[in-house]
């Protein structure tokens, strides 16, 4: 099979028939063999009934999976990725903001230009300003932290993947915003971008509020940490802890040493506890040991994780 289109959706009943028909038109015009996998993320509207009807009308191309409750876009994508059989997997939002007309070119970029992942770039967006401005900031940070310098739009719902990519990454929580970073961490480096058309939402309303930006930054921090130190937490905590402890130790030695020296030379001296540096040194030493302990605990967790020796092997000969 050439293409699997994975569509995560939450309360998008009105858009679905139009979307399915449009995808079908594009596929048959280009002679692709394909499947559409609708992942119903616990919709409370008619979405699932609509998907059932679409499947009845075209069982050869339409598949569906339905969560009992709303889990989020990432779990929906992950489930769709598990089921996908096409050589190229396309993800697309259900709200008709992404255009199926982009599919042939995305497919070509994966198959002929050798990309592992091609992300859409909504250069001209039809979203409110309250969303487009923070999005620019968000993408700049994501580029810096992930080191994927050529992407302008990490969170574009329209993306294309080589099959191996979706089978080797795990999208959980709200990590759908950083799929290119997840792919990079799994060893897929050929990540490209294609400017895509974006349209205003036709039916329904957006499912994400402003908390997306707070959560987005926290998730980015998590990915950075787990990507760099996930298998060796001591290398981060141990270093920070040792530095702090050392600084504290030196300070306390200086404070104590000075008192002893003044006593020795008969100069007037103050009690160690009268020096503010003594307290700073205490705090530093305490925090240093705490960080060090966090490192040990982290190492224990890693050691007991069944994934501790899980590597992405590309080829064995
Ligand atoms: N979505 C989902 N589960 C959720 C929230 C959203 O499957 O909990 C789907 C939604 O139905 C849509 C896509 O994710 O197909 C993108 O959502 P939305 O259009 O609301 O995001 P925006 O375009 O505003 O970024
Ligand atoms: Mg949308």
Coordinates of C-alpha atoms and ligand atoms in Angstrom, one line a residue:
X1 CA 0.0 0.0 0.0
X2 CA 1.3 3.5 -0.9
X3 CA -0.2 5.8 1.6
X4 CA -2.0 5.7 5.0
X5 CA -3.7 8.9 6.0
X6 CA -4.0 9.1 9.8
X7 CA -6.7 11.6 11.0
X8 CA -7.0 12.2 14.7
X9 CA -10.3 13.9 15.6
X10 CA -12.4 15.1 18.4
X11 CA -15.9 16.3 17.7
X12 CA -15.4 17.0 14.0
X13 CA -18.5 15.3 12.6
X14 CA -19.4 18.0 10.1
X15 CA -16.0 18.0 8.4
X16 CA -15.5 14.3 8.0
X17 CA -17.5 13.4 4.9
X18 CA -16.0 16.4 3.0
X19 CA -12.5 15.4 4.1
X20 CA -12.9 11.7 3.2
X21 CA -14.3 12.6 -0.2
X22 CA -11.5 15.1 -0.9
X23 CA -8.8 12.6 0.1
X24 CA -10.4 10.0 -2.1
X25 CA -10.4 12.3 -5.1
X26 CA -6.7 13.2 -4.7
X27 CA -5.8 9.5 -4.3
X28 CA -7.6 8.3 -7.3
X29 CA -6.4 11.2 -9.5
X30 CA -2.8 10.1 -8.7
X31 CA -3.4 6.4 -8.8
X32 CA -2.3 5.8 -5.2
X33 CA -3.4 2.7 -3.2
X34 CA -4.3 4.1 0.2
X35 CA -6.2 3.8 3.5
X36 CA -7.7 6.5 5.7
X37 CA -7.5 5.8 9.4
X38 CA -9.9 7.9 11.4
X39 CA -9.0 7.9 15.1
X40 CA -11.9 9.1 17.1
X41 CA -10.6 10.6 20.3
X42 CA -13.6 10.1 22.4
X43 CA -15.9 12.5 20.5
X44 CA -19.2 13.4 22.1
X45 CA -20.8 14.4 18.9
X46 CA -21.8 12.3 15.9
X47 CA -18.3 11.7 14.6
X48 CA -18.2 8.0 15.2
X49 CA -21.5 7.4 13.5
X50 CA -20.3 9.4 10.5
X51 CA -17.1 7.3 10.4
X52 CA -19.1 4.1 10.5
X53 CA -21.2 5.3 7.6
X54 CA -18.1 6.3 5.6
X55 CA -16.6 2.9 6.2
X56 CA -19.8 1.2 5.0
X57 CA -19.7 3.2 1.9
X58 CA -16.0 2.5 1.2
X59 CA -14.8 -0.5 3.3
X60 CA -11.7 -0.9 1.1
X61 CA -10.3 2.5 2.0
X62 CA -11.8 3.7 5.3
X63 CA -10.8 2.4 8.7
X64 CA -11.7 3.7 12.1
X65 CA -10.7 3.3 15.7
X66 CA -12.6 4.8 18.6
X67 CA -11.4 5.7 22.1
X68 CA -13.9 5.3 24.9
X69 CA -12.9 8.7 26.2
X70 CA -10.9 11.7 25.1
X71 CA -7.2 11.2 25.6
X72 CA -5.7 13.8 23.4
X73 CA -4.2 14.3 20.0
X74 CA -0.9 12.5 20.8
X75 CA -2.5 9.2 21.9
X76 CA -4.8 9.4 18.9
X77 CA -1.8 9.8 16.5
X78 CA 0.1 7.0 18.3
X79 CA -2.8 4.6 17.9
X80 CA -3.1 5.5 14.2
X81 CA 0.6 5.0 13.7
X82 CA 0.3 1.5 15.1
X83 CA -2.3 0.6 12.6
X84 CA -0.9 2.3 9.5
X85 CA 0.2 -0.1 6.7
X86 CA 1.2 2.4 3.9
X87 CA 4.8 2.9 2.9
X88 CA 4.2 6.6 3.5
X89 CA 2.1 7.8 6.4
X90 CA 0.4 11.2 6.2
X91 CA -1.1 12.8 9.2
X92 CA -3.8 15.5 8.8
X93 CA -6.1 17.4 11.0
X94 CA -9.8 16.6 10.6
X95 CA -11.0 20.2 10.5
X96 CA -10.2 20.8 6.8
X97 CA -7.5 23.4 7.8
X98 CA -5.0 21.1 6.0
X99 CA -5.5 20.5 2.3
X100 CA -5.3 16.9 0.9
X101 CA -4.0 18.4 -2.3
X102 CA -0.6 18.5 -0.7
X103 CA -0.4 14.7 -0.4
X104 CA 1.1 13.9 -3.8
X105 CA 4.0 16.2 -3.3
X106 CA 4.6 15.1 0.2
X107 CA 4.6 11.5 -1.0
X108 CA 7.1 12.4 -3.7
X109 CA 9.5 14.1 -1.2
X110 CA 9.6 11.0 1.0
X111 CA 9.9 8.4 -1.8
X112 CA 12.1 10.3 -4.2
X113 CA 14.0 12.9 -2.3
X114 CA 14.8 10.5 0.5
X115 CA 13.3 12.4 3.5
X116 CA 12.3 10.5 6.6
X117 CA 9.9 13.1 7.6
X118 CA 8.4 16.1 5.9
X119 CA 6.6 18.7 8.0
X120 CA 4.1 21.1 6.6
X121 CA 4.8 24.8 7.0
X122 CA 1.8 27.0 7.2
X123 CA 3.5 30.1 5.9
X124 CA 0.3 32.0 5.5
X125 CA -1.9 31.2 8.5
X126 CA -5.5 31.7 8.9
X127 CA -5.5 31.7 12.7
X128 CA -6.1 34.5 15.2
X129 CA -3.1 36.7 16.1
X130 CA -3.2 35.4 19.7
X131 CA -2.0 32.2 18.3
X132 CA 0.3 33.1 15.5
X133 CA 2.6 35.3 17.6
X134 CA 3.3 32.9 20.4
X135 CA 3.7 30.2 17.7
X136 CA 6.6 32.1 16.2
X137 CA 8.3 32.2 19.6
X138 CA 7.5 28.6 20.3
X139 CA 9.1 27.5 17.0
X140 CA 12.2 29.5 17.5
X141 CA 12.7 27.9 20.9
X142 CA 12.0 24.4 19.5
X143 CA 14.5 25.0 16.7
X144 CA 17.2 26.0 19.2
X145 CA 16.6 23.2 21.7
X146 CA 16.1 20.4 19.2
X147 CA 18.9 21.5 16.8
X148 CA 16.5 21.0 13.8
X149 CA 17.3 24.4 12.3
X150 CA 15.4 24.1 9.1
X151 CA 11.9 23.7 10.5
X152 CA 9.6 26.7 10.8
X153 CA 6.5 25.0 12.0
X154 CA 7.0 22.0 14.3
X155 CA 3.3 21.5 15.2
X156 CA 1.8 21.5 11.8
X157 CA -0.8 18.8 11.7
X158 CA 0.0 17.9 8.1
X159 CA 3.1 15.8 8.0
X160 CA 4.5 12.9 6.0
X161 CA 6.6 10.1 7.3
X162 CA 8.5 7.1 6.0
X163 CA 6.8 4.0 7.5
X164 CA 9.8 3.2 9.7
X165 CA 9.6 6.5 11.5
X166 CA 6.0 6.1 12.8
X167 CA 6.8 2.5 13.8
X168 CA 9.8 3.6 15.9
X169 CA 8.6 6.7 17.7
X170 CA 6.2 6.8 20.6
X171 CA 4.0 9.9 20.7
X172 CA 2.5 10.3 24.2
X173 CA 1.1 13.1 26.4
X174 CA 1.2 16.2 24.4
X175 CA 4.3 15.3 22.5
X176 CA 2.7 15.6 19.0
X177 CA 4.0 19.2 19.0
X178 CA 7.5 17.8 18.8
X179 CA 7.3 14.8 16.5
X180 CA 10.2 16.0 14.4
X181 CA 12.3 16.1 17.6
X182 CA 11.1 12.7 18.6
X183 CA 12.1 11.4 15.1
X184 CA 15.5 13.0 15.4
X185 CA 16.0 11.5 18.9
X186 CA 15.1 8.1 17.3
X187 CA 17.8 8.6 14.7
X188 CA 15.9 9.8 11.7
X189 CA 17.8 12.8 10.5
X190 CA 16.5 13.6 7.1
X191 CA 13.8 16.0 8.1
X192 CA 12.4 18.4 5.6
X193 CA 9.7 21.0 5.2
X194 CA 7.2 21.9 2.6
X195 CA 5.2 25.1 2.5
X196 CA 1.5 24.1 2.6
X197 CA -1.8 25.8 2.2
X198 CA -3.6 26.6 5.3
X199 CA -7.3 27.3 5.5
X200 CA -9.6 28.8 8.1
X201 CA -11.5 26.4 10.2
X202 CA -14.7 25.7 8.4
X203 CA -16.8 23.9 11.1
X204 CA -16.5 23.6 14.9
X205 CA -13.8 25.3 17.0
X206 CA -10.3 24.8 18.1
X207 CA -9.7 22.1 20.8
X208 CA -6.6 23.8 22.3
X209 CA -6.5 26.8 24.5
X210 CA -3.7 29.1 25.6
X211 CA -2.4 26.5 28.0
X212 CA -0.8 24.9 24.9
X213 CA 2.1 27.3 25.2
X214 CA 2.9 26.6 28.9
X215 CA 2.6 22.8 28.3
X216 CA 4.5 23.2 25.1
X217 CA 7.6 24.6 26.9
X218 CA 7.4 22.1 29.7
X219 CA 7.3 19.3 27.2
X220 CA 10.3 20.7 25.3
X221 CA 12.3 20.8 28.5
X222 CA 11.3 17.2 29.2
X223 CA 12.4 16.0 25.7
X224 CA 15.6 17.9 26.0
X225 CA 16.4 16.3 29.3
X226 CA 15.3 12.8 28.5
X227 CA 17.0 13.0 25.1
X228 CA 20.3 14.1 26.5
X229 CA 20.4 12.5 29.9
X230 CA 17.6 9.9 29.9
X231 CA 20.0 7.1 30.1
X232 CA 22.6 8.7 32.3
X233 CA 20.9 11.2 34.7
X234 CA 23.9 11.3 37.0
X235 CA 25.9 13.1 34.3
X236 CA 23.6 16.1 34.7
X237 CA 22.7 15.9 38.4
X238 CA 26.1 14.7 39.5
X239 CA 27.9 17.6 37.7
X240 CA 25.5 20.2 39.1
X241 CA 25.6 18.7 42.5
X242 CA 29.3 18.4 42.7
X243 CA 29.8 22.0 41.5
X244 CA 27.5 23.3 44.1
X245 CA 28.9 21.2 46.9
X246 CA 32.4 22.2 46.0
X247 CA 31.5 25.9 46.0
X248 CA 29.8 25.6 49.4
X249 CA 32.8 23.6 50.8
X250 CA 35.3 26.2 49.6
X251 CA 33.2 29.0 51.1
X252 CA 32.9 27.3 54.5
X253 CA 36.6 26.5 54.5
X254 CA 37.4 30.2 53.8
X255 CA 35.0 31.4 56.5
X256 CA 36.4 28.9 59.1
X257 CA 40.0 29.3 57.9
X258 CA 39.8 33.1 58.3
X259 CA 38.5 32.7 61.9
X260 CA 41.3 30.4 62.8
X261 CA 43.9 32.6 61.1
X262 CA 42.6 35.7 63.0
X263 CA 42.6 33.7 66.3
X264 CA 46.2 32.6 65.5
X265 CA 47.4 36.1 64.8
X266 CA 45.5 37.6 67.7
X267 CA 43.4 39.8 65.5
X268 CA 39.7 40.4 66.4
X269 CA 37.5 37.7 64.9
X270 CA 33.8 37.0 64.4
X271 CA 31.9 33.8 65.1
X272 CA 31.5 31.6 62.0
X273 CA 27.7 31.9 62.3
X274 CA 27.9 35.7 62.2
X275 CA 29.1 35.5 58.6
X276 CA 26.4 35.5 55.9
X277 CA 28.7 33.4 53.7
X278 CA 28.4 30.6 56.2
X279 CA 24.7 30.3 55.5
X280 CA 25.2 30.6 51.8
X281 CA 27.8 27.8 52.0
X282 CA 25.3 25.7 54.0
X283 CA 22.6 26.1 51.4
X284 CA 25.0 25.3 48.6
X285 CA 26.3 22.2 50.2
X286 CA 22.7 21.0 51.0
X287 CA 21.5 21.6 47.6
X288 CA 24.6 20.0 46.1
X289 CA 24.0 16.8 48.0
X290 CA 20.3 16.8 47.1
X291 CA 21.2 17.1 43.4
X292 CA 23.7 14.3 43.8
X293 CA 21.1 12.1 45.4
X294 CA 18.6 12.9 42.6
X295 CA 21.3 11.7 40.3
X296 CA 21.6 8.4 42.2
X297 CA 17.8 7.9 42.3
X298 CA 17.7 8.6 38.6
X299 CA 20.4 6.0 37.9
X300 CA 18.4 3.5 40.0
X301 CA 15.3 4.2 37.9
X302 CA 17.2 3.8 34.7
X303 CA 18.9 0.6 35.8
X304 CA 15.6 -1.0 36.5
X305 CA 13.9 0.2 33.3
X306 CA 13.3 -2.5 30.7
X307 CA 14.2 0.1 28.1
X308 CA 17.7 0.7 29.4
X309 CA 19.2 -1.2 26.5
X310 CA 16.7 -0.3 23.9
X311 CA 18.5 1.0 20.8
X312 CA 17.4 1.9 17.4
X313 CA 19.2 -0.6 15.2
X314 CA 19.0 0.4 11.5
X315 CA 20.7 -2.6 10.0
X316 CA 22.6 -5.7 11.1
X317 CA 24.6 -7.7 8.5
Ligands
LIG1 N1 -7.8 16.6 18.4 C1 -7.9 15.3 18.9 N2 -8.0 15.2 20.3 C2 -8.0 16.3 21.1 C3 -7.9 17.6 20.5 C4 -7.8 17.7 19.2 O1 -7.9 14.3 18.2 O2 -8.1 16.1 22.3 C5 -7.8 16.8 16.9 C6 -8.8 17.7 16.3 O3 -10.0 17.1 16.2 C7 -8.2 18.1 15.0 C8 -6.7 18.1 15.4 O4 -6.5 17.3 16.6 O5 -8.4 17.1 14.0 C9 -6.2 19.5 15.6 O6 -7.0 20.2 16.5 P1 -7.4 21.7 16.4 O7 -7.8 22.0 14.9 O8 -8.4 22.0 17.4 O9 -6.1 22.5 16.6 P2 -5.6 23.9 16.0 O10 -5.8 23.8 14.5 O11 -6.4 24.9 16.6 O12 -4.1 23.9 16.4
LIG2 MG1 -7.2 23.1 13.4

